[in-house]
mmCIF file of N, CA and C in Angstrom:
data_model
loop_
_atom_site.group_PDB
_atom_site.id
_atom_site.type_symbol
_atom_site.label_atom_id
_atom_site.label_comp_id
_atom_site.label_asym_id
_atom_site.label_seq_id
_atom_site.Cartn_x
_atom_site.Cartn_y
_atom_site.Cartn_z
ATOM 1 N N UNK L 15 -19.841 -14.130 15.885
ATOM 2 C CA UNK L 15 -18.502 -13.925 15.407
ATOM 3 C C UNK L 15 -18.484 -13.024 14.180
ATOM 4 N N UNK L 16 -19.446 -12.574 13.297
ATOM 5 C CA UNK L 16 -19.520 -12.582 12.156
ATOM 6 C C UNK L 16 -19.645 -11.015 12.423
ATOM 7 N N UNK L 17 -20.401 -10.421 13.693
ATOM 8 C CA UNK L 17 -20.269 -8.777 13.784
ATOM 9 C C UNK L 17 -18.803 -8.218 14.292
ATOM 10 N N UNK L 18 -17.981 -9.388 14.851
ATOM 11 C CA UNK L 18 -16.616 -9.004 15.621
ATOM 12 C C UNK L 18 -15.577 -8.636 13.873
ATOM 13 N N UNK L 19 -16.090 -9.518 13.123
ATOM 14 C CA UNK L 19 -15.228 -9.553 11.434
ATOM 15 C C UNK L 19 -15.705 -8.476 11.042
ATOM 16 N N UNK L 20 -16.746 -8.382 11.162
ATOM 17 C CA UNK L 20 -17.443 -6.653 10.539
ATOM 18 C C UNK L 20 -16.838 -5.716 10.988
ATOM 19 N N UNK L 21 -16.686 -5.517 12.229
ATOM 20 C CA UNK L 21 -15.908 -4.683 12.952
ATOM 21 C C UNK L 21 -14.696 -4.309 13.256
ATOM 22 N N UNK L 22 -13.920 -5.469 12.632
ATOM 23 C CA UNK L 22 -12.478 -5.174 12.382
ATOM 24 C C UNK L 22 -12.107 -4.820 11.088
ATOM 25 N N UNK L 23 -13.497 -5.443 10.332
ATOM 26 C CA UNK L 23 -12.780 -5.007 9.170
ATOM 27 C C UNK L 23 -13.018 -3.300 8.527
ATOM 28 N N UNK L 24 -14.597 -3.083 9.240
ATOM 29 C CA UNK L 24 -14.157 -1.898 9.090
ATOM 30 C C UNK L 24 -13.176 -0.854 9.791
ATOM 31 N N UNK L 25 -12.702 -1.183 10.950
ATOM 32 C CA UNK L 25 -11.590 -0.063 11.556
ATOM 33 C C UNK L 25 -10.395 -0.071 10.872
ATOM 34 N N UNK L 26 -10.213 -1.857 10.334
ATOM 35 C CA UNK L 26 -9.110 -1.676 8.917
ATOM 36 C C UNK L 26 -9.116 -0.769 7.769
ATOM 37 N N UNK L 27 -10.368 -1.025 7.118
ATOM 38 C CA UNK L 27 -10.710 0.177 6.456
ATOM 39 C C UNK L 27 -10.342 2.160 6.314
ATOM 40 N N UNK L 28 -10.414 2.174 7.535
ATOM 41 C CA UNK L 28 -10.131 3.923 8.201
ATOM 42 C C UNK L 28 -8.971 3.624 8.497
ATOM 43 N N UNK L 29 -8.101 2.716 8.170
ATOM 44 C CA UNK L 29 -6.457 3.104 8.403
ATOM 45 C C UNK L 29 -5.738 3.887 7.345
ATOM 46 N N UNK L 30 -4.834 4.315 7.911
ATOM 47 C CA UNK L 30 -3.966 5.416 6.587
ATOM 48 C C UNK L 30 -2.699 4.560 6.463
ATOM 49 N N UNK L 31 -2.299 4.423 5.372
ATOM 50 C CA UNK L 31 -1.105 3.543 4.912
ATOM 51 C C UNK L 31 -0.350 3.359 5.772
ATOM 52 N N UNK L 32 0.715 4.451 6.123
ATOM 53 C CA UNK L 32 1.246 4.342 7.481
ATOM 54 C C UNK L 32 1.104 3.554 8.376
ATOM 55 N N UNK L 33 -0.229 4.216 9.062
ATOM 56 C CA UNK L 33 -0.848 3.212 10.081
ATOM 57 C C UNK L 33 -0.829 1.663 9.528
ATOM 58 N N UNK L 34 -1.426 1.255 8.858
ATOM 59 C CA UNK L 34 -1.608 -0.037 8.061
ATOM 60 C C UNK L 34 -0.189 -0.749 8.080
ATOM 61 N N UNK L 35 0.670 -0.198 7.478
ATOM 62 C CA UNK L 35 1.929 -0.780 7.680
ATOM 63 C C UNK L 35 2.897 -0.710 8.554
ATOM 64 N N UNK L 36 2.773 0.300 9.680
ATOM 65 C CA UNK L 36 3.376 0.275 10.951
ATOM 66 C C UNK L 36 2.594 -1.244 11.765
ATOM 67 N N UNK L 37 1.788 -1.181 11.840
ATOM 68 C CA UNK L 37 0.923 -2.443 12.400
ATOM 69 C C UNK L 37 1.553 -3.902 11.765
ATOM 70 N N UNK L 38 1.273 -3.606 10.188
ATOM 71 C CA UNK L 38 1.778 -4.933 9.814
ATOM 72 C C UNK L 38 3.390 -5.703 9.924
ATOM 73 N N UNK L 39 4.222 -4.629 10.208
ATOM 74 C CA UNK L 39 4.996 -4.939 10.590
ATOM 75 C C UNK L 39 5.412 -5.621 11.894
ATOM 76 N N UNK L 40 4.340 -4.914 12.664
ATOM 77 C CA UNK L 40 4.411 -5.308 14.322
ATOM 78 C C UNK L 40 3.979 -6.922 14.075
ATOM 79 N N UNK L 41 3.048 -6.579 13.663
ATOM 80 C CA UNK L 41 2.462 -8.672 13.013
ATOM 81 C C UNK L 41 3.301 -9.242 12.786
ATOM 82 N N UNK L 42 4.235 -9.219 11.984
ATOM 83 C CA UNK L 42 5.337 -10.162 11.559
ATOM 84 C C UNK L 42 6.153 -10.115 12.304
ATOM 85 N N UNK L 43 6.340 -9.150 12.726
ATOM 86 C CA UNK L 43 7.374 -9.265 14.495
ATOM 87 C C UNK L 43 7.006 -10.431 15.457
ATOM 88 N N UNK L 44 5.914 -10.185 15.720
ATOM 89 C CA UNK L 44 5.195 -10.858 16.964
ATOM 90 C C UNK L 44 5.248 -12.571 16.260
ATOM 91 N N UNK L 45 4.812 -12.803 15.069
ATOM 92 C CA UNK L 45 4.412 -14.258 13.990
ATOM 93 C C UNK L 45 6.064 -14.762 14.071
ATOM 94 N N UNK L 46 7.032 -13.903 13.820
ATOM 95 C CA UNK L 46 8.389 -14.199 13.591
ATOM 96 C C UNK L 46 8.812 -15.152 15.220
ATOM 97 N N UNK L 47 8.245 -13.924 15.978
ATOM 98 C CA UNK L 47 8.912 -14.221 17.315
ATOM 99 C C UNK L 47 8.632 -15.413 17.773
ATOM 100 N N UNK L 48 7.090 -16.091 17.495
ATOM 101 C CA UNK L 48 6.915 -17.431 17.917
ATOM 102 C C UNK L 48 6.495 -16.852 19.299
ATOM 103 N N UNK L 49 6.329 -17.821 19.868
ATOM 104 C CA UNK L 49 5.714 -17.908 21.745
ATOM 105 C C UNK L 49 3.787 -17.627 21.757
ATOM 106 N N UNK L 50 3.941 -17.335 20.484
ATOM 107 C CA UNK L 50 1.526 -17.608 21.001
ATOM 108 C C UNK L 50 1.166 -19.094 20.451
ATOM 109 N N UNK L 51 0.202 -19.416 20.826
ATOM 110 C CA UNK L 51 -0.532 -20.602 20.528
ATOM 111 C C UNK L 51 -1.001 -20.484 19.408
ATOM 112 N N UNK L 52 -1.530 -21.371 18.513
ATOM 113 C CA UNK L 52 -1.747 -21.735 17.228
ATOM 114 C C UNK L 52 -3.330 -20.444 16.937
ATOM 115 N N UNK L 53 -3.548 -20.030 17.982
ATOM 116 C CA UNK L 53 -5.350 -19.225 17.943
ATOM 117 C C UNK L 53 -4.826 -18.181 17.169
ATOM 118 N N UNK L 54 -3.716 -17.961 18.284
ATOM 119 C CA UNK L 54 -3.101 -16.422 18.353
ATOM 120 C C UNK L 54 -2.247 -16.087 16.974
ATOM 121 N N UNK L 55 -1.795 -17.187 16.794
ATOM 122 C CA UNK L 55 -0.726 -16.885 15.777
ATOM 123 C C UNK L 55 -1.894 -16.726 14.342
ATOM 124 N N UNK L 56 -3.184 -17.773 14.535
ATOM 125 C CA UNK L 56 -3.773 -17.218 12.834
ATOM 126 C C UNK L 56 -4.782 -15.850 13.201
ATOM 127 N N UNK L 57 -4.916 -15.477 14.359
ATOM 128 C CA UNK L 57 -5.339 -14.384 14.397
ATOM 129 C C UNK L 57 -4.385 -13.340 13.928
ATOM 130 N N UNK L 58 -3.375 -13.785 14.113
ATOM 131 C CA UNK L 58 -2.250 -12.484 13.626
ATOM 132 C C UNK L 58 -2.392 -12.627 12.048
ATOM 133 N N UNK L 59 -2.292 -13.992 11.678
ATOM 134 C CA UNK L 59 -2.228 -13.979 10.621
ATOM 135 C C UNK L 59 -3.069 -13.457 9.790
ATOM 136 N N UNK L 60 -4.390 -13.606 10.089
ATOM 137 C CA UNK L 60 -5.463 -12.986 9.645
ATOM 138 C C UNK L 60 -5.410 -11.461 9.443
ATOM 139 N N UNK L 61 -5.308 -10.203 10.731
ATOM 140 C CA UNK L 61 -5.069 -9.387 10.666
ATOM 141 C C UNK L 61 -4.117 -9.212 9.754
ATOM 142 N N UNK L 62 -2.822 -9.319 9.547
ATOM 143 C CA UNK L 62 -1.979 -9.283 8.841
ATOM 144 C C UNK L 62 -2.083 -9.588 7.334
ATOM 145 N N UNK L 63 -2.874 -10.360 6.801
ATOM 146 C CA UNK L 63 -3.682 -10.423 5.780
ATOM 147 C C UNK L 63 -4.628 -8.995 5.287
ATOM 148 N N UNK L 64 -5.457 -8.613 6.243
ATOM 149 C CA UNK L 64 -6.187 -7.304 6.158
ATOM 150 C C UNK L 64 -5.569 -6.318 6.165
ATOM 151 N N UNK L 65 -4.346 -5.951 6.917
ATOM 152 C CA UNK L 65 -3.772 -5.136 6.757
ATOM 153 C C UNK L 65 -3.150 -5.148 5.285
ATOM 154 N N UNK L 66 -2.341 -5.975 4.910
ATOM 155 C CA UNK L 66 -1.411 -5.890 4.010
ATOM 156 C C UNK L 66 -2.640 -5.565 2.322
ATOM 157 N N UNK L 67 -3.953 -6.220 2.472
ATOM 158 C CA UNK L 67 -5.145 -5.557 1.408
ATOM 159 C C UNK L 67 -4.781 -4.057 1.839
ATOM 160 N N UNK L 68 -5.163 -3.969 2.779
ATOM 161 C CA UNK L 68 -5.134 -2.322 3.264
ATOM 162 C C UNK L 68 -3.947 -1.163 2.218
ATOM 163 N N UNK L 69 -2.974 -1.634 2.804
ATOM 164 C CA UNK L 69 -1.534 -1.434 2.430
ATOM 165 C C UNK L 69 -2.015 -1.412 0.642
ATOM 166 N N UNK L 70 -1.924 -2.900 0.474
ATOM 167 C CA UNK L 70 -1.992 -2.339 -1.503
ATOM 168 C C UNK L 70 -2.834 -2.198 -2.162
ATOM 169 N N UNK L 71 -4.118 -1.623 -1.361
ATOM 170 C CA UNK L 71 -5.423 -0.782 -1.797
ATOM 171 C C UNK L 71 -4.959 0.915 -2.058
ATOM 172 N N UNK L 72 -4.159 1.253 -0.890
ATOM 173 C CA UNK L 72 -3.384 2.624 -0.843
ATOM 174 C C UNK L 72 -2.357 2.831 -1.938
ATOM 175 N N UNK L 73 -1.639 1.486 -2.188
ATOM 176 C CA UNK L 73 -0.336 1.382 -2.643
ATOM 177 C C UNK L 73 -0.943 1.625 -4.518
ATOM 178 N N UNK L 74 -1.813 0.692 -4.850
ATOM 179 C CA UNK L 74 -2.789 0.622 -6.047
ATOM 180 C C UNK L 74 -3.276 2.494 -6.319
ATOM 181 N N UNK L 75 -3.868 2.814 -5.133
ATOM 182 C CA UNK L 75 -4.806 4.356 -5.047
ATOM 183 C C UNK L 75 -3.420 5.244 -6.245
ATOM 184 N N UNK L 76 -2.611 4.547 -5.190
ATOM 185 C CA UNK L 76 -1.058 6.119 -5.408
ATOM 186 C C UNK L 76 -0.570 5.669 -6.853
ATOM 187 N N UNK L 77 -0.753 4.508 -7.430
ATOM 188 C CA UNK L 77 -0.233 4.356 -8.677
ATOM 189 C C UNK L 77 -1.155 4.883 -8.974
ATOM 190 N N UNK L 78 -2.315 4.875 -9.535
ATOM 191 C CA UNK L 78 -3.137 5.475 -10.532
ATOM 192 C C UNK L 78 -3.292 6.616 -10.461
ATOM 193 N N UNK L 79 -3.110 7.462 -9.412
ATOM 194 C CA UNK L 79 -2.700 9.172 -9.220
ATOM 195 C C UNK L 79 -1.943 9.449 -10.078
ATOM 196 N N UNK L 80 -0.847 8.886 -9.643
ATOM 197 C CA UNK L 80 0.860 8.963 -10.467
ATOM 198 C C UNK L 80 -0.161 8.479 -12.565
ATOM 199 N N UNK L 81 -0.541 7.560 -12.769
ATOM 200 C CA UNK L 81 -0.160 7.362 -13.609
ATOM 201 C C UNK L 81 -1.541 8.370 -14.477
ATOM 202 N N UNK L 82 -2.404 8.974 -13.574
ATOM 203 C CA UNK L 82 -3.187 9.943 -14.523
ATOM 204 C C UNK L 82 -2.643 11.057 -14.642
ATOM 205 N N UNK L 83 -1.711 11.851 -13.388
ATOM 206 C CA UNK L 83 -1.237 12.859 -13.594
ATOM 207 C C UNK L 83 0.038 12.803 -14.671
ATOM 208 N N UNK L 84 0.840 11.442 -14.714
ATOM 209 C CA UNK L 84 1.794 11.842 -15.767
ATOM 210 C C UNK L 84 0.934 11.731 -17.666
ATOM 211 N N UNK L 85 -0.206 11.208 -17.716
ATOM 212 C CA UNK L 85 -0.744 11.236 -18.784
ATOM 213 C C UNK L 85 -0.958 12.687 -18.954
ATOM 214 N N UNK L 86 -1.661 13.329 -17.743
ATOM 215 C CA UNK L 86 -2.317 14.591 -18.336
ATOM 216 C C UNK L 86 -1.035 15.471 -18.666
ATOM 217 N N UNK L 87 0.361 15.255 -17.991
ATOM 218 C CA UNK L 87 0.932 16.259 -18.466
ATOM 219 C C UNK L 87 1.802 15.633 -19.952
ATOM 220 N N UNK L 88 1.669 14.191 -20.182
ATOM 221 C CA UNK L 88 1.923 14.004 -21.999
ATOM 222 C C UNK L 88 0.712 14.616 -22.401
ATOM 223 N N UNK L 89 -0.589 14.946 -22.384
ATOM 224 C CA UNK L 89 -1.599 15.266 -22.840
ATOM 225 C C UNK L 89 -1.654 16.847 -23.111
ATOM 226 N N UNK L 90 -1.239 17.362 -22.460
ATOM 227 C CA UNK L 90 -0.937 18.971 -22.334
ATOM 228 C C UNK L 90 0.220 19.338 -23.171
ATOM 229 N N UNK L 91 1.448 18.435 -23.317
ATOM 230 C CA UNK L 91 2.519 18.739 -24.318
ATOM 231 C C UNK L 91 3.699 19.211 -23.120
ATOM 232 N N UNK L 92 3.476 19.289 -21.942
ATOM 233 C CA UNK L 92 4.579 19.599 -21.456
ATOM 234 C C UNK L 92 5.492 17.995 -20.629
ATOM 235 N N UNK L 93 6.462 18.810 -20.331
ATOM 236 C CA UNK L 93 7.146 17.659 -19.860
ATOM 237 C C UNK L 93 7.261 17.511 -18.209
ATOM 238 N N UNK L 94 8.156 16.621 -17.809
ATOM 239 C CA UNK L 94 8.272 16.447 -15.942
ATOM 240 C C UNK L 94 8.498 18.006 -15.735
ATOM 241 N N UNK L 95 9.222 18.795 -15.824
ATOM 242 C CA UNK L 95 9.433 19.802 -15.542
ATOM 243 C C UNK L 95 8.338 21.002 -15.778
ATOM 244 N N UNK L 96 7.460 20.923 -16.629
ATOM 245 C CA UNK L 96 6.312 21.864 -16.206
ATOM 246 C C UNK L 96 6.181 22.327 -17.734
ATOM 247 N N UNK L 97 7.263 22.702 -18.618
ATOM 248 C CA UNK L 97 7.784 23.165 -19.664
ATOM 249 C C UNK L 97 7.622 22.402 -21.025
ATOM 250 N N UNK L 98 7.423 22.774 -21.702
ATOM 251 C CA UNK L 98 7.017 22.174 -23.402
ATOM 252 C C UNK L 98 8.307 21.617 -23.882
ATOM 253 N N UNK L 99 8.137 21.396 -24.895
ATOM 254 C CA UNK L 99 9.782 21.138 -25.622
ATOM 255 C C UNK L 99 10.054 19.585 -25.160
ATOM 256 N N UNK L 100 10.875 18.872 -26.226
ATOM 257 C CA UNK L 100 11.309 17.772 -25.524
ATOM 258 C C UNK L 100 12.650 17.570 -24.572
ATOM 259 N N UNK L 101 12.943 17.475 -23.916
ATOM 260 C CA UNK L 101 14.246 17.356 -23.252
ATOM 261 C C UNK L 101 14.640 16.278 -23.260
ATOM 262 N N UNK L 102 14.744 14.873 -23.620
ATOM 263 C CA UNK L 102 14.753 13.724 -23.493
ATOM 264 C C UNK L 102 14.269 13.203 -22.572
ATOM 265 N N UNK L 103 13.604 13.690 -21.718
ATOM 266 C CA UNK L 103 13.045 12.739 -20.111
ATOM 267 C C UNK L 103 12.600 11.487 -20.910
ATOM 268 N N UNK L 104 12.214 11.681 -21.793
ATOM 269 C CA UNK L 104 10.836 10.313 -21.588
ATOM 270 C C UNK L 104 12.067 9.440 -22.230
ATOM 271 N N UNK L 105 13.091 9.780 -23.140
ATOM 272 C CA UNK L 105 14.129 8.842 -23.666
ATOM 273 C C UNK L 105 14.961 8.577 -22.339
ATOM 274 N N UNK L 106 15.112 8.883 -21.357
ATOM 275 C CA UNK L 106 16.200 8.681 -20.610
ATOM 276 C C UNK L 106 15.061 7.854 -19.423
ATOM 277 N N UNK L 107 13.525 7.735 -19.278
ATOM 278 C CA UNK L 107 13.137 6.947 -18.179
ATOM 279 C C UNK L 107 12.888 5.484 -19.148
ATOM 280 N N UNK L 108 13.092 5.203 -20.724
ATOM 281 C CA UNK L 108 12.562 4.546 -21.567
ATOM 282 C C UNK L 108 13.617 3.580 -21.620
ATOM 283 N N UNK L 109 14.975 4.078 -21.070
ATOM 284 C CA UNK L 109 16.146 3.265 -20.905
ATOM 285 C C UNK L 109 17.122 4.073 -22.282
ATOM 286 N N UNK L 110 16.729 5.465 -23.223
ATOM 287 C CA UNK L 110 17.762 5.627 -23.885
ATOM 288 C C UNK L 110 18.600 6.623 -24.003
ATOM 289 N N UNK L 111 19.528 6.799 -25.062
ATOM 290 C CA UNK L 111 20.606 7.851 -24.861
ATOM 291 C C UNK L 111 19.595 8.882 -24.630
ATOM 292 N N UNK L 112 19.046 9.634 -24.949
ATOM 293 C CA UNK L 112 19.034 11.192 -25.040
ATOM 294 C C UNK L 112 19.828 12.248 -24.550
#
């Protein structure tokens, strides 16, 4: 049993977000719908578990993209727009007037 877990978990692995969450959705479809036997239903559950790591392994990846690229451009002196100078962005995502 223990090479069949290996093996799913790596094809989980090589999923692309998308994929990952088109699937997991189908899971909760099928878990929602009721009609499998108790095997079937924690096998879903299981998968659905792996997937959803999957999902906020990607989801985790894309924040820390986001949050090095907006450092490097406070680090550089420019702002969202590409351009130096302050415009208020950072007062107006901070919650203030600018």
């Amino acid at each position: 049993m223990t090479g069949k877990v290996e093996e799913t978990a790596a094809v989980t692995e090589g999923l692309g977000y998308e994929q990952a969450r088109d699937e997991l959705i189908d899971v909760v479809r099928r878990l929602e719908a009721g009609g499998t036997t108790l095997e079937e239903s924690l096998a879903l559950w299981e998968r659905g578990e792996e997937l959803a790591k999957v999902c906020r392994r990607w989801l985790e990846g894309a924040r820390a993209r986001l949050d090095a690229a907006l450092a490097e451009e406070e680090g550089d002196g420019r702002g969202p727009d590409g351009k130096g100078g302050d415009d208020g962005t950072a007062d107006r995502y901070a919650g203030g007037d600018a």
